[in-house]
CSV table of N, CA and C in Angstrom, one decimal:
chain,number,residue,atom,x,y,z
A,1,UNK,N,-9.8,-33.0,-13.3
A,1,UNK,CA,-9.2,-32.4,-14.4
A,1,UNK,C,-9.5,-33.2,-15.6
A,2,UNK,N,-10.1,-32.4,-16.8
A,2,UNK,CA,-10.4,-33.5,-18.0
A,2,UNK,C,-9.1,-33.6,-18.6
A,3,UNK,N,-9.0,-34.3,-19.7
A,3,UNK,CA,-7.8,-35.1,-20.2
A,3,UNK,C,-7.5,-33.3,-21.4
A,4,UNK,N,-8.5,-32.7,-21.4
A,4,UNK,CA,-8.2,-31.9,-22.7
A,4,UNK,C,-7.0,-30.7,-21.7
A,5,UNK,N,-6.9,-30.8,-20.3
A,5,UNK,CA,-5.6,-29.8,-19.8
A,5,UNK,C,-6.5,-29.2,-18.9
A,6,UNK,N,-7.7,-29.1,-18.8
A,6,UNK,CA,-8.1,-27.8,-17.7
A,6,UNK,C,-9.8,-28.7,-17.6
A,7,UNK,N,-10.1,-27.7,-16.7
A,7,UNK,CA,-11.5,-28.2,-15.8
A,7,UNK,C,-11.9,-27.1,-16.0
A,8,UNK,N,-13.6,-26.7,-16.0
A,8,UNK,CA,-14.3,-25.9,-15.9
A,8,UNK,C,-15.3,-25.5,-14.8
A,9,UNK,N,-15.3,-24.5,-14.4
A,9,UNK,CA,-15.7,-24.4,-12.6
A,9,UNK,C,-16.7,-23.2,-13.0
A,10,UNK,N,-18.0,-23.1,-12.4
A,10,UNK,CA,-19.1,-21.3,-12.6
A,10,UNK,C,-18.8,-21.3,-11.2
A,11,UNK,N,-18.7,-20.1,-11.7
A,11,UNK,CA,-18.4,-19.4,-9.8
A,11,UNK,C,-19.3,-17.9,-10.3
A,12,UNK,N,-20.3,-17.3,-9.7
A,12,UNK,CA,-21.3,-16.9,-10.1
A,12,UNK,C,-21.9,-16.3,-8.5
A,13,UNK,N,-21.8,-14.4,-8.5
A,13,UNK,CA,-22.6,-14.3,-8.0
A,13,UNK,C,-24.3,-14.3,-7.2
A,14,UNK,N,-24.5,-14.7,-8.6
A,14,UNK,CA,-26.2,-15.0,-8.3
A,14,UNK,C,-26.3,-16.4,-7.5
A,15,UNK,N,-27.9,-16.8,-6.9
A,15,UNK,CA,-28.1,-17.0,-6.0
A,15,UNK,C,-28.8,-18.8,-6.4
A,16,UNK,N,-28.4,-19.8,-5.9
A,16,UNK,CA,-28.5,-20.9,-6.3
A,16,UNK,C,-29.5,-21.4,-7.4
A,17,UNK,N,-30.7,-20.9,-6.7
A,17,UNK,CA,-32.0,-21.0,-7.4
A,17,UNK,C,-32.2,-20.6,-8.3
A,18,UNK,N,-31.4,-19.4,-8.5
A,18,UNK,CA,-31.7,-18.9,-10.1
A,18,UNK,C,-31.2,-19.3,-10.9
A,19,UNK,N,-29.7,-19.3,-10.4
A,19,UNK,CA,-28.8,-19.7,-11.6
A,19,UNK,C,-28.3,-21.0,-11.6
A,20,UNK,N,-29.0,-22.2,-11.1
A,20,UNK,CA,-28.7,-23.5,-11.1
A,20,UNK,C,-29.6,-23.9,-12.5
A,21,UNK,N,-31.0,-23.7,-12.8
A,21,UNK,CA,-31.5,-23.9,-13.8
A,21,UNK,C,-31.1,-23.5,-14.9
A,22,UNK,N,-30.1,-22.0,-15.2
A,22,UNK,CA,-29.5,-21.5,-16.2
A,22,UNK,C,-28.2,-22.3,-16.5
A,23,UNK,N,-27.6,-22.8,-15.7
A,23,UNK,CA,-26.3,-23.4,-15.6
A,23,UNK,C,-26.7,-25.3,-16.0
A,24,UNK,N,-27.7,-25.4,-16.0
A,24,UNK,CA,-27.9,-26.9,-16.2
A,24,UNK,C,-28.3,-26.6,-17.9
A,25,UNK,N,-29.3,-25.7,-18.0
A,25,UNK,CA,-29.7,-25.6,-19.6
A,25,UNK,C,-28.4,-25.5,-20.5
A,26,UNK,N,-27.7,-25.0,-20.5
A,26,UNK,CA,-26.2,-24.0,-20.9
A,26,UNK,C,-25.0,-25.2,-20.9
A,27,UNK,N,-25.2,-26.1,-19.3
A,27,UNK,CA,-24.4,-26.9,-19.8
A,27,UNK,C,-24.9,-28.6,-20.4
A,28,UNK,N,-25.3,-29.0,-21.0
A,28,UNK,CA,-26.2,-29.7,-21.1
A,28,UNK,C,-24.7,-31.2,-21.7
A,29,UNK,N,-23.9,-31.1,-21.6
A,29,UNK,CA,-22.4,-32.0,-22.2
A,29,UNK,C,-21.9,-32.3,-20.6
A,30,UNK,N,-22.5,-31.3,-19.5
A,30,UNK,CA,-21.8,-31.6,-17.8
A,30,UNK,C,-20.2,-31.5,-18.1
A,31,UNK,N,-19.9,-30.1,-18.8
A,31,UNK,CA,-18.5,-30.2,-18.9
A,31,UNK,C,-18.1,-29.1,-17.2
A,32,UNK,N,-19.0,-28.6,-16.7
A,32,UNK,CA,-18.6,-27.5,-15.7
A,32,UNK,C,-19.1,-28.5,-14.6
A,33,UNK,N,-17.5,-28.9,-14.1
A,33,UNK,CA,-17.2,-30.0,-12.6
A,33,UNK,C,-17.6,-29.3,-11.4
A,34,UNK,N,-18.0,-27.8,-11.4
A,34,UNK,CA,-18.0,-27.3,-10.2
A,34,UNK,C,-18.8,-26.2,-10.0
A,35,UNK,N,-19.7,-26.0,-9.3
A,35,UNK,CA,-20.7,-24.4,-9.2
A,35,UNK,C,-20.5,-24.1,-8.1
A,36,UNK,N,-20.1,-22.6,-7.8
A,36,UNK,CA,-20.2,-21.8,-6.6
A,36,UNK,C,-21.1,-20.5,-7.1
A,37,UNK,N,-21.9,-20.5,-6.0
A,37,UNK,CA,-22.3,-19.6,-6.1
A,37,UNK,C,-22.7,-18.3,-5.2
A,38,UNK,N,-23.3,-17.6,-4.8
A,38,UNK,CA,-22.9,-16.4,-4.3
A,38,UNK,C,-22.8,-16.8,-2.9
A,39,UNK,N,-23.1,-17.3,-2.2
A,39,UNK,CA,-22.5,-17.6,-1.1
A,39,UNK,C,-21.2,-18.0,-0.8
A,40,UNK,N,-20.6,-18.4,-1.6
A,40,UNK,CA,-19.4,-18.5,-1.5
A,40,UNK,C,-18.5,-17.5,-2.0
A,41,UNK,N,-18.9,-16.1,-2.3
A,41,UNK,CA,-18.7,-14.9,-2.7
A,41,UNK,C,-17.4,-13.8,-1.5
A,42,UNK,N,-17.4,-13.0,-1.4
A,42,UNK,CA,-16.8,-12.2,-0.2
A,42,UNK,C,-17.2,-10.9,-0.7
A,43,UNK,N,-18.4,-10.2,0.4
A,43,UNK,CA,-19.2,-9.5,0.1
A,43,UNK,C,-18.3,-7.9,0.7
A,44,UNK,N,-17.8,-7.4,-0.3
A,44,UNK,CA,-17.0,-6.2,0.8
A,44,UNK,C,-17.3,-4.8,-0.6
A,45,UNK,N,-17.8,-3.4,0.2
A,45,UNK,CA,-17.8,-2.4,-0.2
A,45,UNK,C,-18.8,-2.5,-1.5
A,46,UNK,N,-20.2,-3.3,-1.1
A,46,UNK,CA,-21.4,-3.2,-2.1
A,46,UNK,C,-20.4,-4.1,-3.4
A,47,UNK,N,-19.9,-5.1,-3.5
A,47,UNK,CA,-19.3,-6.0,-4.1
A,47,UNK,C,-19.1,-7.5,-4.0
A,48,UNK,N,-19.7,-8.3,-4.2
A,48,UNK,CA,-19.7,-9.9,-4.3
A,48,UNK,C,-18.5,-10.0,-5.7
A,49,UNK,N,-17.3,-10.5,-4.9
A,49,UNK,CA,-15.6,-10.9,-5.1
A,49,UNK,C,-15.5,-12.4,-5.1
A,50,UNK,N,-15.2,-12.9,-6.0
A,50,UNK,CA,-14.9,-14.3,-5.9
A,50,UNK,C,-13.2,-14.5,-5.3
A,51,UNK,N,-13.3,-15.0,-4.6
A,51,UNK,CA,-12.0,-15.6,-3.6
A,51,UNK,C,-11.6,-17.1,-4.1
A,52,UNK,N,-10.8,-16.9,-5.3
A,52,UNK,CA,-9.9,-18.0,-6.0
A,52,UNK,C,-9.8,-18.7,-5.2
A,53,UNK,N,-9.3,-18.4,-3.9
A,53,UNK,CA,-8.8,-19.6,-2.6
A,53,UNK,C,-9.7,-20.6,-2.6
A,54,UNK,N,-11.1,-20.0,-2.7
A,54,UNK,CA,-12.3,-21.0,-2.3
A,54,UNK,C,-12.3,-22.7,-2.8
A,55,UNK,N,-11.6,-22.3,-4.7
A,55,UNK,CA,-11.7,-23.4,-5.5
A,55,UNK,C,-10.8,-24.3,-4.7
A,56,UNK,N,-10.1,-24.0,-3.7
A,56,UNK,CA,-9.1,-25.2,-3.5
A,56,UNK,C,-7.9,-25.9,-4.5
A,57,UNK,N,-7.4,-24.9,-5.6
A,57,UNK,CA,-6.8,-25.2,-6.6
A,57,UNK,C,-5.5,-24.2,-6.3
A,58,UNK,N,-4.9,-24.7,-7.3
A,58,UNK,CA,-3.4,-23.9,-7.6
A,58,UNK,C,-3.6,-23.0,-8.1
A,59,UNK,N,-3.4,-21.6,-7.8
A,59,UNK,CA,-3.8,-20.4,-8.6
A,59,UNK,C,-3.2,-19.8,-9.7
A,60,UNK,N,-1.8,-20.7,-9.9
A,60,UNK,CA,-1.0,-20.4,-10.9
A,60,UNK,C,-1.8,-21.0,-12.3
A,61,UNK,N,-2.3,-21.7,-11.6
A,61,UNK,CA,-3.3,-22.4,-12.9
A,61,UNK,C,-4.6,-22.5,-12.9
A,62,UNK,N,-5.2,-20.9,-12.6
A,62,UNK,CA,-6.4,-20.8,-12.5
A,62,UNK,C,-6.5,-19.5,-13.3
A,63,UNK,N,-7.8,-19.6,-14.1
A,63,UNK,CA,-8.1,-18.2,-15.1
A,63,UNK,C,-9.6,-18.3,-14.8
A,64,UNK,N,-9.8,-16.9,-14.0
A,64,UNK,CA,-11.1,-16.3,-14.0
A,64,UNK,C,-11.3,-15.6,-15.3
A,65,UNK,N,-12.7,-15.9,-15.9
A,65,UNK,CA,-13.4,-15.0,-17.1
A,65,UNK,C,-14.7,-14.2,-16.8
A,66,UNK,N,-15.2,-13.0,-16.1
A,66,UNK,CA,-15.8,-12.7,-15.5
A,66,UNK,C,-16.3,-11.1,-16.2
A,67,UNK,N,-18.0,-10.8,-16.8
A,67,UNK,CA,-17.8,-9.7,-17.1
A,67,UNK,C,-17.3,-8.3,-16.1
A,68,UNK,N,-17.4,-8.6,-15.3
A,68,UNK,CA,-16.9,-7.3,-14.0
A,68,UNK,C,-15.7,-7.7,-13.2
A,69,UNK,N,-14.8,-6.6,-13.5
A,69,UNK,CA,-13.7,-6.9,-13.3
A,69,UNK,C,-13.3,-6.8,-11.6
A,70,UNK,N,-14.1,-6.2,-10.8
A,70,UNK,CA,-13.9,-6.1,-9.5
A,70,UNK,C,-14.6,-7.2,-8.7
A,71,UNK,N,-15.3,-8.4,-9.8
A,71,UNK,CA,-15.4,-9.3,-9.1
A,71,UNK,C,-14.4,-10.7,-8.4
A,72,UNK,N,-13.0,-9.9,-9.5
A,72,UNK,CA,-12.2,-11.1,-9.1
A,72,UNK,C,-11.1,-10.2,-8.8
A,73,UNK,N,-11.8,-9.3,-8.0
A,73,UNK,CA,-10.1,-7.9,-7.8
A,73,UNK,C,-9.1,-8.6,-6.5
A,74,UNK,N,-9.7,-9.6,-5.8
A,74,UNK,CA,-8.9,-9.9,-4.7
A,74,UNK,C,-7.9,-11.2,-5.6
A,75,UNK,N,-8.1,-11.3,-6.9
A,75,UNK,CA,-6.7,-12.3,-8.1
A,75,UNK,C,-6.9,-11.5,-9.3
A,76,UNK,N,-6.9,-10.1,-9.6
A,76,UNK,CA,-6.5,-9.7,-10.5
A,76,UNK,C,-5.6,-10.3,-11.4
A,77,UNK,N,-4.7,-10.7,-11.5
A,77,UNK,CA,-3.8,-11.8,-12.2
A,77,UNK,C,-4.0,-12.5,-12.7
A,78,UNK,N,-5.2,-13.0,-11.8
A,78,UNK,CA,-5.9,-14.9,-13.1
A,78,UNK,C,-7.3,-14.3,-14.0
A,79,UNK,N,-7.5,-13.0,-14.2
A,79,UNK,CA,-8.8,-12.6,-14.3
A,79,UNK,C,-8.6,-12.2,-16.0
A,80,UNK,N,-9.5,-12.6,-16.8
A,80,UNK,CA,-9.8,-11.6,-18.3
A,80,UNK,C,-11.6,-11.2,-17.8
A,81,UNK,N,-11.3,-10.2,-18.4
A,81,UNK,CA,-13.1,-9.4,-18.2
A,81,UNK,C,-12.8,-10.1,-19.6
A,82,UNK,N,-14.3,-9.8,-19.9
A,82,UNK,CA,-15.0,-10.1,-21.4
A,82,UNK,C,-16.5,-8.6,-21.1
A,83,UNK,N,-16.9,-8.6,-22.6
A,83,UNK,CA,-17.8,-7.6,-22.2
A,83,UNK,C,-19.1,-8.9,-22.0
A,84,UNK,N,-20.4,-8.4,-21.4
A,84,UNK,CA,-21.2,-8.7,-20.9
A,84,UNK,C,-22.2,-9.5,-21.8
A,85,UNK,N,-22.4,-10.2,-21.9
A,85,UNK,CA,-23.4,-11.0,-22.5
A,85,UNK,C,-24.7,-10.2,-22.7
A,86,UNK,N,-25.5,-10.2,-23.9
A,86,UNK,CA,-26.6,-9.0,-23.9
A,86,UNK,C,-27.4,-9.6,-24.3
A,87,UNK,N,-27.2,-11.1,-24.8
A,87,UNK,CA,-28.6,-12.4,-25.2
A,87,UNK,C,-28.1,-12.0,-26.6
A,88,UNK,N,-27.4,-11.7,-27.4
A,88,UNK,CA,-26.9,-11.6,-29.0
A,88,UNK,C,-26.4,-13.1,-29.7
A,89,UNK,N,-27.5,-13.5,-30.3
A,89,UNK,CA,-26.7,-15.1,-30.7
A,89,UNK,C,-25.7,-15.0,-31.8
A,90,UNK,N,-24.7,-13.7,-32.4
A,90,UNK,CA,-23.6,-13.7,-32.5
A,90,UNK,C,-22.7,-13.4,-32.1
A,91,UNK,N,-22.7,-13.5,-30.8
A,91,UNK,CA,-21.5,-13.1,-29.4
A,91,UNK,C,-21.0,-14.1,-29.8
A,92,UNK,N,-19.2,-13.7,-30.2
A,92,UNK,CA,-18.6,-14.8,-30.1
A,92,UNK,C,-17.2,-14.6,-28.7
A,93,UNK,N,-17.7,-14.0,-27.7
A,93,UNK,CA,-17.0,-13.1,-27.0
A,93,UNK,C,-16.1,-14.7,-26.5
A,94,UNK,N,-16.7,-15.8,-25.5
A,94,UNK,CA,-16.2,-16.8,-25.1
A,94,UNK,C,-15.2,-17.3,-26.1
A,95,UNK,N,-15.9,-17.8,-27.4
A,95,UNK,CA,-15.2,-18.3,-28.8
A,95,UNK,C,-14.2,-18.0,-28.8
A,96,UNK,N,-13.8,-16.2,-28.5
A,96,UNK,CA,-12.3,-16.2,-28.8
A,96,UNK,C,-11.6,-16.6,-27.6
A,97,UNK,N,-11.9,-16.7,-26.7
A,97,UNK,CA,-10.5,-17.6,-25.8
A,97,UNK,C,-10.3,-18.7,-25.8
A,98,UNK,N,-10.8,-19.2,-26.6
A,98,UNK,CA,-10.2,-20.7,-26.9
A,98,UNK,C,-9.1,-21.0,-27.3
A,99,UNK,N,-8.8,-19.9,-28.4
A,99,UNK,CA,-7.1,-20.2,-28.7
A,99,UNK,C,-6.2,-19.6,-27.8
A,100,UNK,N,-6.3,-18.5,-27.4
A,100,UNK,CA,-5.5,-18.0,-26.0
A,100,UNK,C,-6.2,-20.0,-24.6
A,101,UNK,N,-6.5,-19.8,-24.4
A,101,UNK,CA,-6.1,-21.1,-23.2
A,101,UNK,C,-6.0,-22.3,-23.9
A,102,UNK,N,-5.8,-22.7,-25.0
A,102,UNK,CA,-5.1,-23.8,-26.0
A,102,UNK,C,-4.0,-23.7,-25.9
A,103,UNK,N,-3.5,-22.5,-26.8
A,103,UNK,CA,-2.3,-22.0,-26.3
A,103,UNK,C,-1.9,-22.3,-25.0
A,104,UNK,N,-2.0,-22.3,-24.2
A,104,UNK,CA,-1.5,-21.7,-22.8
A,104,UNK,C,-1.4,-23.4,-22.5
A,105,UNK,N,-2.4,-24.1,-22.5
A,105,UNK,CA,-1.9,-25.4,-21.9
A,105,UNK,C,-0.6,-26.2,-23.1
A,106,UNK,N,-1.3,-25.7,-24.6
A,106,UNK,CA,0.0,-26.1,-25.2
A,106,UNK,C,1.5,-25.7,-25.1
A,107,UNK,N,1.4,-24.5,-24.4
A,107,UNK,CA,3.1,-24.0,-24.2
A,107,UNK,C,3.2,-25.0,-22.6
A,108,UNK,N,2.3,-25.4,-22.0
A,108,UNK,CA,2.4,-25.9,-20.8
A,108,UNK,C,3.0,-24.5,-19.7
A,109,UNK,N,2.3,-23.6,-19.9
A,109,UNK,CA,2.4,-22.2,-19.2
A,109,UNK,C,2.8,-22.7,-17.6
A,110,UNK,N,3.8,-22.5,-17.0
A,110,UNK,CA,3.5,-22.7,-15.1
A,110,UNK,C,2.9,-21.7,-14.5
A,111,UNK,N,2.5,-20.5,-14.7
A,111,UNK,CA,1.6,-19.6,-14.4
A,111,UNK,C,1.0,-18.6,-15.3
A,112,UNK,N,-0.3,-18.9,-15.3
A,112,UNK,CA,-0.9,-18.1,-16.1
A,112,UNK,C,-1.2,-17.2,-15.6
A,113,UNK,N,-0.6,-16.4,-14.7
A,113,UNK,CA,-0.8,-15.1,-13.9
A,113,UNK,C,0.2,-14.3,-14.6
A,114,UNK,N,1.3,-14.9,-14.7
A,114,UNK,CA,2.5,-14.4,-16.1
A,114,UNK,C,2.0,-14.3,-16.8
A,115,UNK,N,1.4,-14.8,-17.5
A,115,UNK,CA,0.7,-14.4,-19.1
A,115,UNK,C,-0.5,-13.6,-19.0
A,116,UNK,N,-1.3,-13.6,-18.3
A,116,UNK,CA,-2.2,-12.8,-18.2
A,116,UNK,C,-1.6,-11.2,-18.0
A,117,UNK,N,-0.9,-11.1,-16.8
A,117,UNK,CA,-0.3,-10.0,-16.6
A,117,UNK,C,0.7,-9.0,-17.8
A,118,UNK,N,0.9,-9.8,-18.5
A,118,UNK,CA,1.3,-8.8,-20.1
A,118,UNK,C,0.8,-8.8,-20.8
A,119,UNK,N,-0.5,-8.9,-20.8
A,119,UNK,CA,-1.9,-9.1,-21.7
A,119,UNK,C,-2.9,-8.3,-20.6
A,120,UNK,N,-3.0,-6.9,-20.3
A,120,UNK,CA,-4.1,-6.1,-19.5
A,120,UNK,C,-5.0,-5.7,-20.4
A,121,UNK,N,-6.6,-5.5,-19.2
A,121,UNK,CA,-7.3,-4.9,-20.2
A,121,UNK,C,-8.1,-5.2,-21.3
A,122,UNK,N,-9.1,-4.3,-21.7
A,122,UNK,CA,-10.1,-4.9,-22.3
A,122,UNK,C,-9.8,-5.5,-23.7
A,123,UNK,N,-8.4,-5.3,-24.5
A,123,UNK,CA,-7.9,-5.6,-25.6
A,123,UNK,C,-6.8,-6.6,-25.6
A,124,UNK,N,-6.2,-6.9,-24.0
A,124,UNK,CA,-5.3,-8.0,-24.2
A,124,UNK,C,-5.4,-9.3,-24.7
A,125,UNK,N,-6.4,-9.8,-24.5
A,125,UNK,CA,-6.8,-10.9,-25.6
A,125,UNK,C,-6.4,-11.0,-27.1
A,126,UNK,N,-7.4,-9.6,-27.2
A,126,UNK,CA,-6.7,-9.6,-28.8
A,126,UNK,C,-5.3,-8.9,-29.1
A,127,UNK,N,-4.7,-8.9,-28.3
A,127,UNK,CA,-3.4,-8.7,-28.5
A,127,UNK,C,-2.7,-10.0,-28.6
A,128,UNK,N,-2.9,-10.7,-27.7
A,128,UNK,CA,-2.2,-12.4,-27.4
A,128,UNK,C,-2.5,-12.7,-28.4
A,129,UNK,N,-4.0,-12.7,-28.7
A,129,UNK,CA,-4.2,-13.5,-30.1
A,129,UNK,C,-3.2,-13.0,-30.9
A,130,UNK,N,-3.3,-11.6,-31.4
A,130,UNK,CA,-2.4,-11.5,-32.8
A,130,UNK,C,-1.2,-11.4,-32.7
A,131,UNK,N,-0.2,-12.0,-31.2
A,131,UNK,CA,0.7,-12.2,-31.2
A,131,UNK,C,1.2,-13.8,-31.2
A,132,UNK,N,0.3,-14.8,-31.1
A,132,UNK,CA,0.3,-16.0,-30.9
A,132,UNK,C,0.2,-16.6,-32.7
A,133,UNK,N,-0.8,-15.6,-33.7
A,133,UNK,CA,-1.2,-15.7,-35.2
A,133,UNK,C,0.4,-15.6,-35.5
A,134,UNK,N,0.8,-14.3,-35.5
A,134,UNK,CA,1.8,-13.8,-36.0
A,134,UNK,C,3.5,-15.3,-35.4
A,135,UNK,N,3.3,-15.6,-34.2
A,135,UNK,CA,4.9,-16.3,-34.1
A,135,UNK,C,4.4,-17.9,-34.7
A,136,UNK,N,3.2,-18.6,-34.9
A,136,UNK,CA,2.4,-19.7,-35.2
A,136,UNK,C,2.7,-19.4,-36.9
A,137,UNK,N,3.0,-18.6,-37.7
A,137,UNK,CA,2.9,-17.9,-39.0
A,137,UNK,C,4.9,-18.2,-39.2
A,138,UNK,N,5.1,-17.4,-37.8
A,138,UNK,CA,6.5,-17.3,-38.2
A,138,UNK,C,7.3,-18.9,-38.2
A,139,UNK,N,6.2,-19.5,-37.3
A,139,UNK,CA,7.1,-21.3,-37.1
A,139,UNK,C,6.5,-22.2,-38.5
A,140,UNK,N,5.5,-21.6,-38.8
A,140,UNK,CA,5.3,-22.2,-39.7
A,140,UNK,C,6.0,-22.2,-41.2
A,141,UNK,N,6.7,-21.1,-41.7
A,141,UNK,CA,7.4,-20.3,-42.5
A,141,UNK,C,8.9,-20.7,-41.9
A,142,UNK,N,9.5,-21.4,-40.9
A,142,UNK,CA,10.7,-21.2,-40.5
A,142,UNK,C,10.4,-23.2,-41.1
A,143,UNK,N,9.6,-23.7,-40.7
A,143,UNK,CA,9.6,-25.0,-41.2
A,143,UNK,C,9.6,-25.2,-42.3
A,144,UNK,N,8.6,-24.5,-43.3
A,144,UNK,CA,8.7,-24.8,-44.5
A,144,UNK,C,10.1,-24.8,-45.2
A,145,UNK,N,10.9,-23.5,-44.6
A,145,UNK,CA,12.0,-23.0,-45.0
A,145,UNK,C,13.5,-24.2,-45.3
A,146,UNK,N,13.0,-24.6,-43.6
A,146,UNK,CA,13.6,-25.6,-43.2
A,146,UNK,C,13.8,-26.9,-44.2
A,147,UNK,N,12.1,-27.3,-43.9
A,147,UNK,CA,12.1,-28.6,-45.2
A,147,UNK,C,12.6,-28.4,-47.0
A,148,UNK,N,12.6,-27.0,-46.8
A,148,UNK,CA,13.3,-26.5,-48.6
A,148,UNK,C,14.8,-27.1,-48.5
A,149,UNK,N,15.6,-26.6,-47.1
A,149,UNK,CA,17.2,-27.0,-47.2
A,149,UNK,C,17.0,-28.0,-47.2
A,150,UNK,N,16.1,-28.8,-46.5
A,150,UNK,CA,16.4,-30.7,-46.6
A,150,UNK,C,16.5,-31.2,-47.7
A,151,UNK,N,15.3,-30.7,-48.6
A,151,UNK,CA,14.9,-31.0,-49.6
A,151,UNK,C,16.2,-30.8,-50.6
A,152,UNK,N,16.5,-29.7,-50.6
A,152,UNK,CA,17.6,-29.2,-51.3
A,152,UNK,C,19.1,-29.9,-50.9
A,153,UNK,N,19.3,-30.5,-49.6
A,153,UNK,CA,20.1,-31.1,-49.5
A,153,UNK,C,20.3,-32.6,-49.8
A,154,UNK,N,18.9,-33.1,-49.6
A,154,UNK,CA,19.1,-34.5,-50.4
A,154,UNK,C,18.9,-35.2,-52.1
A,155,UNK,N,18.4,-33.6,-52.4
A,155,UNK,CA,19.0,-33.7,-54.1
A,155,UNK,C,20.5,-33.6,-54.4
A,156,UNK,N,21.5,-32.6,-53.2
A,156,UNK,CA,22.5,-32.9,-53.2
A,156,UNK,C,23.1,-33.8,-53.2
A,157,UNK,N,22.7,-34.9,-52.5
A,157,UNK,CA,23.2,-36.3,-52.2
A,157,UNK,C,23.1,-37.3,-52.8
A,158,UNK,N,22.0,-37.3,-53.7
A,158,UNK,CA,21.3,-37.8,-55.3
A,158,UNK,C,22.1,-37.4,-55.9
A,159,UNK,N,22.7,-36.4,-56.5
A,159,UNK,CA,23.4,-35.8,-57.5
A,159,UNK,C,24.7,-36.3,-57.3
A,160,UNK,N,25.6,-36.4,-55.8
A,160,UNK,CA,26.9,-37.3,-55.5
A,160,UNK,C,26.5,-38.5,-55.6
A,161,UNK,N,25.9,-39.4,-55.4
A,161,UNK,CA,25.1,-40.4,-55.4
A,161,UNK,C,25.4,-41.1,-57.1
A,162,UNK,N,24.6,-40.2,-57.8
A,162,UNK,CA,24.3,-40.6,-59.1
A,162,UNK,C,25.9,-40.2,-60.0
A,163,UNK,N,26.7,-39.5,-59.5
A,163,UNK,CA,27.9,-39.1,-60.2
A,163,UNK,C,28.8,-40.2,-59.8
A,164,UNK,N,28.6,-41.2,-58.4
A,164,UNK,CA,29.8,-42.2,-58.5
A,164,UNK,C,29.3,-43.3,-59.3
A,165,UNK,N,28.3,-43.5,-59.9
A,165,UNK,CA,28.6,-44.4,-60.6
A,165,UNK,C,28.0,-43.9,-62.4
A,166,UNK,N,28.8,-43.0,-62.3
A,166,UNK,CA,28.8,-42.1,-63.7
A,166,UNK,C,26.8,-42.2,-64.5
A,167,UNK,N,26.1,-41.6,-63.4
A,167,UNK,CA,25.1,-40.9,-63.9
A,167,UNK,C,24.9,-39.6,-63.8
A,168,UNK,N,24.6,-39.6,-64.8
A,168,UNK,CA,24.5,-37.5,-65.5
A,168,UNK,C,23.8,-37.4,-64.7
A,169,UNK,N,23.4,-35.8,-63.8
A,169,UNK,CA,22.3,-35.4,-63.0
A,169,UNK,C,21.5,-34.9,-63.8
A,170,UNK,N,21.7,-34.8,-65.3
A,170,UNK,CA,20.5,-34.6,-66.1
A,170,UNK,C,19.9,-35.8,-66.5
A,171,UNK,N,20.4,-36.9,-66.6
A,171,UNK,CA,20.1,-38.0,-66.9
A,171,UNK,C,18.9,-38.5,-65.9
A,172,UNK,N,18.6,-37.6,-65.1
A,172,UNK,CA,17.4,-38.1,-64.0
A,172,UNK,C,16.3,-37.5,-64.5
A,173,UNK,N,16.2,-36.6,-65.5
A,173,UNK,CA,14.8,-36.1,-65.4
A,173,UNK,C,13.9,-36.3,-66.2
């Protein structure tokens, strides 16, 4: 597990030889601890399924990102599709889940199968996002608000303060 909350695993139908040289170029920082690849798959009804059990992990705290969604139909729950990579070097498709699983380790989530599951579909992401903008907006506005009564309160206390020993509260400014 790296210290940043989560580990990075390719689990990847394709076939060692191919996709080991794509997976070295791509990761070139060695942040992805773990490669499976289609052999470790579960081949049912013209389908290569990735079987979350494989990882050996807790699946409460496991998120598959996978363009095909019937690849991870046997954990529907830990799964976001993304649409498909098409070689576009302005895909920022990855980019945006960074703040959704930021989030998630910063709420310290106990299952992200809960969170995922009220977020379906090819738009749940950007729904989390502009539900995560929107309450991050509202904490931010509840603090400011906050620090105004403080503020306002310890001018209060200045002003009792400065009246026992007979200074004007105009006399301060």
């Amino acid at each position: 597990m790296f210290q940043a909350g989560y580990e990075i695993c390719a689990f990847t139908s394709g076939h060692q030889a191919v996709v080991d040289p794509v997976l070295t170029q791509l990761d070139r920082h060695r942040v992805i601890t773990h490669r499976l690849y289609r052999d470790a798959t579960t081949y049912r009804n013209g389908v290569h399924m990735k079987d979350l059990s494989k990882l050996n992990r807790d699946l409460s705290k496991v998120i598959i990102v996978d363009d095909e969604s019937e690849a991870f139909s046997m954990h529907t729950n830990n799964g976001i599709t993304v649409k498909k990579f098409d070689g576009d070097p302005q895909d920022v498709t990855l980019l945006q889940l960074i703040p959704v699983l930021e989030s998630m380790i910063a709420d310290d989530v106990a299952d992200v199968r809960e969170v995922l599951r009220q977020y379906p579909g090819a738009d749940g992401i950007q729904k989390f996002t502009e539900e995560r903008i929107a309450r991050n907006k509202a904490l931010r506005d509840q603090h400011i608000l906050a620090g105004k009564k403080s503020d306002s309160g310890r001018g209060n206390a200045i002003k009792t303060l400065a009246s026992w020993f007979g200074i004007s509260s105009n006399a301060r400014q």
